[in-house]
Amino acid sequence: MRHFLSVNDIESLPDWVDEAITLKQNPYQFEDLGKRKTVCLLFFNNSLRTRLSTQKAAMNLGMEVMIMNFGSESWVLEYQDGSVMDQGTSEHIKEAAQVVSQYCDIVAIRAFPDLKDREKDEAEEVLSGFAEYATVPVVNMESSTGHPLQALADAITLAEHTPKARPKVVLSWAPHPKALPHAVANSFTQMMKLQDAEFIITHPKGYELNPKITQGCQIEYNQEKALKDADFVYVKNWSSYTNYGKVLHQDLNWTMTQQKLGQAKFMHCLPVRRNVVVEDAVLDGNNSLVINQALNRTFSAQIVLKKILEAL
Amino acid sequence: MRHFLSVNDIESLPDWVDEAITLKQNPYQFEDLGKRKTVCLLFFNNSLRTRLSTQKAAMNLGMEVMIMNFGSESWVLEYQDGSVMDQGTSEHIKEAAQVVSQYCDIVAIRAFPDLKDREKDEAEEVLSGFAEYATVPVVNMESSTGHPLQALADAITLAEHTPKARPKVVLSWAPHPKALPHAVANSFTQMMKLQDAEFIITHPKGYELNPKITQGCQIEYNQEKALKDADFVYVKNWSSYTNYGKVLHQDLNWTMTQQKLGQAKFMHCLPVRRNVVVEDAVLDGNNSLVINQALNRTFSAQIVLKKILEAL
Amino acid sequence: MRHFLSVNDIESLPDWVDEAITLKQNPYQFEDLGKRKTVCLLFFNNSLRTRLSTQKAAMNLGMEVMIMNFGSESWVLEYQDGSVMDQGTSEHIKEAAQVVSQYCDIVAIRAFPDLKDREKDEAEEVLSGFAEYATVPVVNMESSTGHPLQALADAITLAEHTPKARPKVVLSWAPHPKALPHAVANSFTQMMKLQDAEFIITHPKGYELNPKITQGCQIEYNQEKALKDADFVYVKNWSSYTNYGKVLHQDLNWTMTQQKLGQAKFMHCLPVRRNVVVEDAVLDGNNSLVINQALNRTFSAQIVLKKILEAL
């Protein structure tokens, strides 16, 4: 494996999930693997779980970790080919990516979308720029359109808690006051397509995800109908894709409640806004898996770093 | 010991001080104790001494250290139960504390007061929130009302320099242009109550500290009288407690001078404003212990981390 | 060696360059040297290469690394003797430098000039303040007037690529939209004076560097003439020194092109503004050494840290 940019870079989802669950029992088993190896975590946006879990995963493997907040601690990067850099950008991605590659063995990148220009966001200039010019493997710590480390953690969580070989999993949109990216929903959907499951996406009309990603997935606009007999309900807000980056409405009828959830397990990637996205009773109840999902972030990152280290 | 939140969590002040002084001779003696253990330092406010000394202390014990500036690098937290999170806060302390706990073995927190609402500050929502919801031990790196790592470092410094079994120690208010918290004065006072010493607090009228904390302490409004025959003078500014968070005046008659100090040793937690809080001659003289106090921050943190590690 | 503040602190340039080139073959050869040793990197300004390469160099030597962004994460420092600190500064360099020294074995500092007051910038209050009051060795990670770690990396790069014992090396000014410091040009010039080379500085009139630094150097205002038969061309913008800190003009006739460069190797310290300082064709061509220079930053830092560790 050269880069880990999307769910498609998971060579075998069941194998990786199994291996992660084994690793979780003995996180330090491969602490010699990362000896003298360094991962550089570059943040173009804020982070809590991703930053700490990826750092912990690397340390579990015996790696050194360098962290940089690119925006506030370094220079503003240019991504366009051939540009005359006489304005706000100080360094081209061509140089930055090659240079950073020389100080570490793996580069991990977090870069959110602006949610203003769909074409620009889908071009993934930061992640793609590093993937193109870096001379070491690049890991996606959430880009404009994907969050594969989260999806892999979710797959581990599903495997640990599934009551049956072919569970029913529902991805349900929820209201939120701010315009949020599609990355988590995209990667979760892509990951579910690799699972043996009954998978349904439910959201109000107008909140359809990128049809290339949901292609082949069942979409149900009636939340109640979608949730019927679900084993897992993954709740997440995203802004409109068609009317790109817009909050069309914040319909609180879509807030997840204990009553709607029934016996299903509740999942969310966090951070979550209580009593907007989901009511307290769900998060504080026994069927919430959100803390488990967060724990599994360490092991999804650790599996990815391990695979990369083994291939170096 | 579960948490280290205040001076009251010091199980035995004399024992811990003795142990710290021993540790100082051989800081790496327990470097295997922290193997595969991680402390996560979470800063909601700026820090120099606390950050570097706590990091050094953890490294001396062989621990891994993860540092996050919560405000600028992560999400704004919600602390109220049952709140509808449709405004500025993105993540509830319930999730944040549980999640962070999963990536480390100890969480250390710095969160200053706003000095606007006394009741809110005394509720210590950040520190208490982490202490309530974290599933690992929590260490106070200065909260709204206390700075026990500083007080423990001060106790070590007193022990190293005391000329007699029962020294006279004076805590003297000093002027300052900004409204400062009571945390250092509170914890120093609480710590002094565990010492065999003649302890006097002196300050202008109106600058009385929380009476629950100074209960049983001698308070003297005449600085000259208070300072008479002192062995140690601990100088510190704090804003009004009664007229909460207000700078009533900046009376430069209370600035500590070499003349007032006489033969006493001078102490201050730093940072200190020269020629406002204390004149240059004192800080540059032989009786200043401020650099020693700062050095002992490493060993107060190291003792606390060691005690927690031993109890894990 | 006590401090590494300028090119003048390089004891023997040819020996250090040779040693760095050897070290580059086996970067972990001295990983026991830094055991239980800590370097504290203090940034008063942004950094990419310097931060990551110095951290990597320290880790290669087995050191622990503590990093602090002094401006945003700590307190505003006072540098004047005898000042009454009742304004914006919270801590005096006297205390800060002594205190930080107690938490580490080496302190490294980055502090850029304001480019407003030449005398003030040349006083190097931050670097000099730390050098005066720190009780451990201080390393310059780019100060107001010098960037010796860059110059040392440049010397390594020259040695690796020189086609002859006495190459022709040209330092050529280039246009830039912002006022930039003289540090890189100064240190490169100082370093070149220690080399056996034909060294020429070329720039438009008005962009003369500090004559104390260029003393004895050949200065040629005609860029074409200067570049003739060059083996290496080091391109760099700097603001006016005489008309201190001013951008007199941004004459694009001084942009480096492939045609001007001819067969010479191209050097630049990065970050570089493409198609302003130098055209794409040069950076993307085979004669660019900029990525090599950046790689050698690790080994210039590693040699400096190694020399200091050996002398501790």
PDB file of C-alpha atoms in Angstrom, chain A residues 141-308:
ATOM      1  CA  MET A 141      -7.049  12.054   8.581  1.00  0.00           C
ATOM      2  CA  GLU A 142     -10.276  13.510   7.068  1.00  0.00           C
ATOM      3  CA  SER A 143     -10.295  15.312   3.785  1.00  0.00           C
ATOM      4  CA  SER A 144     -12.944  17.302   1.938  1.00  0.00           C
ATOM      5  CA  THR A 145     -14.842  14.223   0.821  1.00  0.00           C
ATOM      6  CA  GLY A 146     -13.738  11.300   2.983  1.00  0.00           C
ATOM      7  CA  HIS A 147     -12.825  10.137   6.473  1.00  0.00           C
ATOM      8  CA  PRO A 148     -11.666   6.571   5.962  1.00  0.00           C
ATOM      9  CA  LEU A 149     -10.008   6.169   9.388  1.00  0.00           C
ATOM     10  CA  GLN A 150     -13.424   6.856  10.908  1.00  0.00           C
ATOM     11  CA  ALA A 151     -15.141   4.409   8.560  1.00  0.00           C
ATOM     12  CA  LEU A 152     -12.624   1.728   9.450  1.00  0.00           C
ATOM     13  CA  ALA A 153     -13.191   2.371  13.164  1.00  0.00           C
ATOM     14  CA  ASP A 154     -16.926   2.113  12.492  1.00  0.00           C
ATOM     15  CA  ALA A 155     -16.439  -1.224  10.728  1.00  0.00           C
ATOM     16  CA  ILE A 156     -14.518  -2.516  13.748  1.00  0.00           C
ATOM     17  CA  THR A 157     -17.320  -1.324  16.033  1.00  0.00           C
ATOM     18  CA  LEU A 158     -19.978  -2.973  13.878  1.00  0.00           C
ATOM     19  CA  ALA A 159     -18.049  -6.246  13.909  1.00  0.00           C
ATOM     20  CA  GLU A 160     -17.690  -6.141  17.682  1.00  0.00           C
ATOM     21  CA  HIS A 161     -21.403  -5.525  18.315  1.00  0.00           C
ATOM     22  CA  THR A 162     -23.311  -7.116  15.484  1.00  0.00           C
ATOM     23  CA  PRO A 163     -26.010  -9.543  16.654  1.00  0.00           C
ATOM     24  CA  LYS A 164     -26.156 -11.376  13.330  1.00  0.00           C
ATOM     25  CA  ALA A 165     -24.194 -12.135  10.202  1.00  0.00           C
ATOM     26  CA  ARG A 166     -26.200  -9.695   8.091  1.00  0.00           C
ATOM     27  CA  PRO A 167     -27.344  -6.785  10.275  1.00  0.00           C
ATOM     28  CA  LYS A 168     -29.606  -3.956   9.219  1.00  0.00           C
ATOM     29  CA  VAL A 169     -27.654  -0.689   9.308  1.00  0.00           C
ATOM     30  CA  VAL A 170     -29.298   2.696   8.796  1.00  0.00           C
ATOM     31  CA  LEU A 171     -27.467   5.935   8.082  1.00  0.00           C
ATOM     32  CA  SER A 172     -29.817   8.676   9.234  1.00  0.00           C
ATOM     33  CA  TRP A 173     -29.376  12.409   8.587  1.00  0.00           C
ATOM     34  CA  ALA A 174     -29.867  14.691  11.595  1.00  0.00           C
ATOM     35  CA  PRO A 175     -30.312  18.444  11.988  1.00  0.00           C
ATOM     36  CA  HIS A 176     -27.392  20.726  12.867  1.00  0.00           C
ATOM     37  CA  PRO A 177     -27.011  24.514  13.055  1.00  0.00           C
ATOM     38  CA  LYS A 178     -23.862  24.648  10.927  1.00  0.00           C
ATOM     39  CA  ALA A 179     -23.017  23.483   7.426  1.00  0.00           C
ATOM     40  CA  LEU A 180     -21.050  20.249   7.832  1.00  0.00           C
ATOM     41  CA  PRO A 181     -19.006  18.251   5.326  1.00  0.00           C
ATOM     42  CA  HIS A 182     -20.073  14.991   3.691  1.00  0.00           C
ATOM     43  CA  ALA A 183     -16.832  13.177   4.482  1.00  0.00           C
ATOM     44  CA  VAL A 184     -18.059  10.922   7.292  1.00  0.00           C
ATOM     45  CA  ALA A 185     -21.294   9.978   5.514  1.00  0.00           C
ATOM     46  CA  ASN A 186     -19.400   9.313   2.290  1.00  0.00           C
ATOM     47  CA  SER A 187     -16.803   7.049   3.852  1.00  0.00           C
ATOM     48  CA  PHE A 188     -19.359   5.230   5.990  1.00  0.00           C
ATOM     49  CA  THR A 189     -21.426   4.543   2.872  1.00  0.00           C
ATOM     50  CA  GLN A 190     -18.403   3.349   0.921  1.00  0.00           C
ATOM     51  CA  MET A 191     -17.425   1.098   3.801  1.00  0.00           C
ATOM     52  CA  MET A 192     -20.948  -0.334   4.111  1.00  0.00           C
ATOM     53  CA  LYS A 193     -20.847  -1.303   0.451  1.00  0.00           C
ATOM     54  CA  LEU A 194     -17.975  -3.633   1.399  1.00  0.00           C
ATOM     55  CA  GLN A 195     -20.080  -5.247   4.160  1.00  0.00           C
ATOM     56  CA  ASP A 196     -22.639  -8.017   4.110  1.00  0.00           C
ATOM     57  CA  ALA A 197     -25.526  -5.959   5.501  1.00  0.00           C
ATOM     58  CA  GLU A 198     -28.913  -4.468   4.749  1.00  0.00           C
ATOM     59  CA  PHE A 199     -27.908  -0.832   4.382  1.00  0.00           C
ATOM     60  CA  ILE A 200     -30.382   2.033   4.098  1.00  0.00           C
ATOM     61  CA  ILE A 201     -29.718   5.768   3.941  1.00  0.00           C
ATOM     62  CA  THR A 202     -32.471   8.066   5.172  1.00  0.00           C
ATOM     63  CA  HIS A 203     -32.623  11.860   4.984  1.00  0.00           C
ATOM     64  CA  PRO A 204     -35.021  14.657   4.022  1.00  0.00           C
ATOM     65  CA  LYS A 205     -35.379  15.410   0.331  1.00  0.00           C
ATOM     66  CA  GLY A 206     -32.676  17.815  -0.778  1.00  0.00           C
ATOM     67  CA  TYR A 207     -30.005  16.191   1.398  1.00  0.00           C
ATOM     68  CA  GLU A 208     -29.057  13.490  -1.129  1.00  0.00           C
ATOM     69  CA  LEU A 209     -25.365  12.603  -0.955  1.00  0.00           C
ATOM     70  CA  ASN A 210     -23.107  12.410  -4.007  1.00  0.00           C
ATOM     71  CA  PRO A 211     -24.945   9.891  -6.237  1.00  0.00           C
ATOM     72  CA  LYS A 212     -21.645   8.354  -7.336  1.00  0.00           C
ATOM     73  CA  ILE A 213     -21.077   7.342  -3.739  1.00  0.00           C
ATOM     74  CA  THR A 214     -24.606   6.204  -2.903  1.00  0.00           C
ATOM     75  CA  GLN A 215     -24.973   4.357  -6.212  1.00  0.00           C
ATOM     76  CA  GLY A 216     -26.592   1.000  -5.526  1.00  0.00           C
ATOM     77  CA  CYS A 217     -27.638   2.011  -2.003  1.00  0.00           C
ATOM     78  CA  GLN A 218     -31.249   2.011  -0.815  1.00  0.00           C
ATOM     79  CA  ILE A 219     -32.441   5.552  -0.014  1.00  0.00           C
ATOM     80  CA  GLU A 220     -35.614   6.040   2.022  1.00  0.00           C
ATOM     81  CA  TYR A 221     -37.028   9.508   2.719  1.00  0.00           C
ATOM     82  CA  ASN A 222     -39.300   8.238   5.501  1.00  0.00           C
ATOM     83  CA  GLN A 223     -37.121   8.005   8.589  1.00  0.00           C
ATOM     84  CA  GLU A 224     -39.589   5.879  10.578  1.00  0.00           C
ATOM     85  CA  LYS A 225     -39.836   3.340   7.789  1.00  0.00           C
ATOM     86  CA  ALA A 226     -36.055   3.280   7.359  1.00  0.00           C
ATOM     87  CA  LEU A 227     -35.442   2.686  11.065  1.00  0.00           C
ATOM     88  CA  LYS A 228     -37.824  -0.292  11.354  1.00  0.00           C
ATOM     89  CA  ASP A 229     -36.022  -3.318  12.837  1.00  0.00           C
ATOM     90  CA  ALA A 230     -32.632  -1.684  12.501  1.00  0.00           C
ATOM     91  CA  ASP A 231     -29.702  -3.267  14.333  1.00  0.00           C
ATOM     92  CA  PHE A 232     -27.496  -0.166  14.051  1.00  0.00           C
ATOM     93  CA  VAL A 233     -28.450   3.448  13.439  1.00  0.00           C
ATOM     94  CA  TYR A 234     -25.598   5.721  12.398  1.00  0.00           C
ATOM     95  CA  VAL A 235     -26.709   9.324  12.827  1.00  0.00           C
ATOM     96  CA  LYS A 236     -24.896  12.189  11.152  1.00  0.00           C
ATOM     97  CA  ASN A 237     -25.594  15.627   9.833  1.00  0.00           C
ATOM     98  CA  TRP A 238     -24.361  16.828   6.481  1.00  0.00           C
ATOM     99  CA  SER A 239     -25.122  19.914   4.429  1.00  0.00           C
ATOM    100  CA  SER A 240     -26.790  19.736   1.051  1.00  0.00           C
ATOM    101  CA  TYR A 241     -24.749  18.252  -1.766  1.00  0.00           C
ATOM    102  CA  THR A 242     -27.009  19.382  -4.620  1.00  0.00           C
ATOM    103  CA  ASN A 243     -27.407  22.893  -3.263  1.00  0.00           C
ATOM    104  CA  TYR A 244     -23.788  22.628  -2.301  1.00  0.00           C
ATOM    105  CA  GLY A 245     -22.826  23.398   1.268  1.00  0.00           C
ATOM    106  CA  LYS A 246     -26.196  24.861   2.206  1.00  0.00           C
ATOM    107  CA  VAL A 247     -28.176  24.170   5.375  1.00  0.00           C
ATOM    108  CA  LEU A 248     -31.621  23.779   3.748  1.00  0.00           C
ATOM    109  CA  HIS A 249     -33.360  23.471   7.122  1.00  0.00           C
ATOM    110  CA  GLN A 250     -32.729  22.074  10.609  1.00  0.00           C
ATOM    111  CA  ASP A 251     -35.836  19.918  10.914  1.00  0.00           C
ATOM    112  CA  LEU A 252     -35.840  18.710  14.519  1.00  0.00           C
ATOM    113  CA  ASN A 253     -38.247  15.931  13.532  1.00  0.00           C
ATOM    114  CA  TRP A 254     -35.100  14.192  12.356  1.00  0.00           C
ATOM    115  CA  THR A 255     -33.365  14.353  15.747  1.00  0.00           C
ATOM    116  CA  MET A 256     -32.679  10.810  16.928  1.00  0.00           C
ATOM    117  CA  THR A 257     -34.677   9.817  20.003  1.00  0.00           C
ATOM    118  CA  GLN A 258     -34.726   6.757  22.209  1.00  0.00           C
ATOM    119  CA  GLN A 259     -38.249   6.033  21.015  1.00  0.00           C
ATOM    120  CA  LYS A 260     -37.252   6.031  17.352  1.00  0.00           C
ATOM    121  CA  LEU A 261     -34.112   4.032  18.057  1.00  0.00           C
ATOM    122  CA  GLY A 262     -35.879   1.191  19.838  1.00  0.00           C
ATOM    123  CA  GLN A 263     -33.473  -1.696  20.405  1.00  0.00           C
ATOM    124  CA  ALA A 264     -30.992  -0.581  17.755  1.00  0.00           C
ATOM    125  CA  LYS A 265     -27.438   0.367  18.631  1.00  0.00           C
ATOM    126  CA  PHE A 266     -26.656   4.070  18.203  1.00  0.00           C
ATOM    127  CA  MET A 267     -23.560   5.228  16.367  1.00  0.00           C
ATOM    128  CA  HIS A 268     -22.046   8.666  15.730  1.00  0.00           C
ATOM    129  CA  CYS A 269     -18.509   9.754  14.878  1.00  0.00           C
ATOM    130  CA  LEU A 270     -18.425  12.645  17.417  1.00  0.00           C
ATOM    131  CA  PRO A 271     -18.340  15.501  18.206  1.00  0.00           C
ATOM    132  CA  VAL A 272     -22.105  15.417  18.573  1.00  0.00           C
ATOM    133  CA  ARG A 273     -24.499  18.201  19.543  1.00  0.00           C
ATOM    134  CA  ARG A 274     -26.766  16.856  22.246  1.00  0.00           C
ATOM    135  CA  ASN A 275     -30.510  17.415  21.906  1.00  0.00           C
ATOM    136  CA  VAL A 276     -30.062  18.628  18.347  1.00  0.00           C
ATOM    137  CA  VAL A 277     -28.572  15.630  16.571  1.00  0.00           C
ATOM    138  CA  VAL A 278     -29.628  13.134  19.231  1.00  0.00           C
ATOM    139  CA  GLU A 279     -31.351  13.379  22.574  1.00  0.00           C
ATOM    140  CA  ASP A 280     -29.511  12.863  25.860  1.00  0.00           C
ATOM    141  CA  ALA A 281     -31.374   9.638  26.610  1.00  0.00           C
ATOM    142  CA  VAL A 282     -29.758   7.916  23.653  1.00  0.00           C
ATOM    143  CA  LEU A 283     -26.199   9.021  24.361  1.00  0.00           C
ATOM    144  CA  ASP A 284     -26.519   8.263  28.055  1.00  0.00           C
ATOM    145  CA  GLY A 285     -28.246   4.932  27.427  1.00  0.00           C
ATOM    146  CA  ASN A 286     -26.857   1.442  27.059  1.00  0.00           C
ATOM    147  CA  ASN A 287     -27.287   1.221  23.321  1.00  0.00           C
ATOM    148  CA  SER A 288     -24.875   4.023  22.470  1.00  0.00           C
ATOM    149  CA  LEU A 289     -21.640   2.890  20.826  1.00  0.00           C
ATOM    150  CA  VAL A 290     -20.107   6.340  20.371  1.00  0.00           C
ATOM    151  CA  ILE A 291     -17.420   5.888  23.025  1.00  0.00           C
ATOM    152  CA  ASN A 292     -16.502   2.496  21.566  1.00  0.00           C
ATOM    153  CA  GLN A 293     -16.256   4.025  18.105  1.00  0.00           C
ATOM    154  CA  ALA A 294     -13.877   6.658  19.458  1.00  0.00           C
ATOM    155  CA  LEU A 295     -11.753   3.985  21.122  1.00  0.00           C
ATOM    156  CA  ASN A 296     -11.577   2.091  17.852  1.00  0.00           C
ATOM    157  CA  ARG A 297     -10.102   5.158  16.174  1.00  0.00           C
ATOM    158  CA  THR A 298      -6.813   4.175  17.811  1.00  0.00           C
ATOM    159  CA  PHE A 299      -6.944   0.731  16.287  1.00  0.00           C
ATOM    160  CA  SER A 300      -8.092   1.786  12.844  1.00  0.00           C
ATOM    161  CA  ALA A 301      -5.154   4.200  12.732  1.00  0.00           C
ATOM    162  CA  GLN A 302      -2.838   1.564  14.141  1.00  0.00           C
ATOM    163  CA  ILE A 303      -3.809  -0.989  11.490  1.00  0.00           C
ATOM    164  CA  VAL A 304      -3.302   1.556   8.722  1.00  0.00           C
ATOM    165  CA  LEU A 305       0.086   2.656  10.058  1.00  0.00           C
ATOM    166  CA  LYS A 306       1.093  -0.968  10.569  1.00  0.00           C
ATOM    167  CA  LYS A 307       0.185  -1.894   6.988  1.00  0.00           C
ATOM    168  CA  ILE A 308       2.175   1.057   5.698  1.00  0.00           C
TER     169      ILE A 308
END
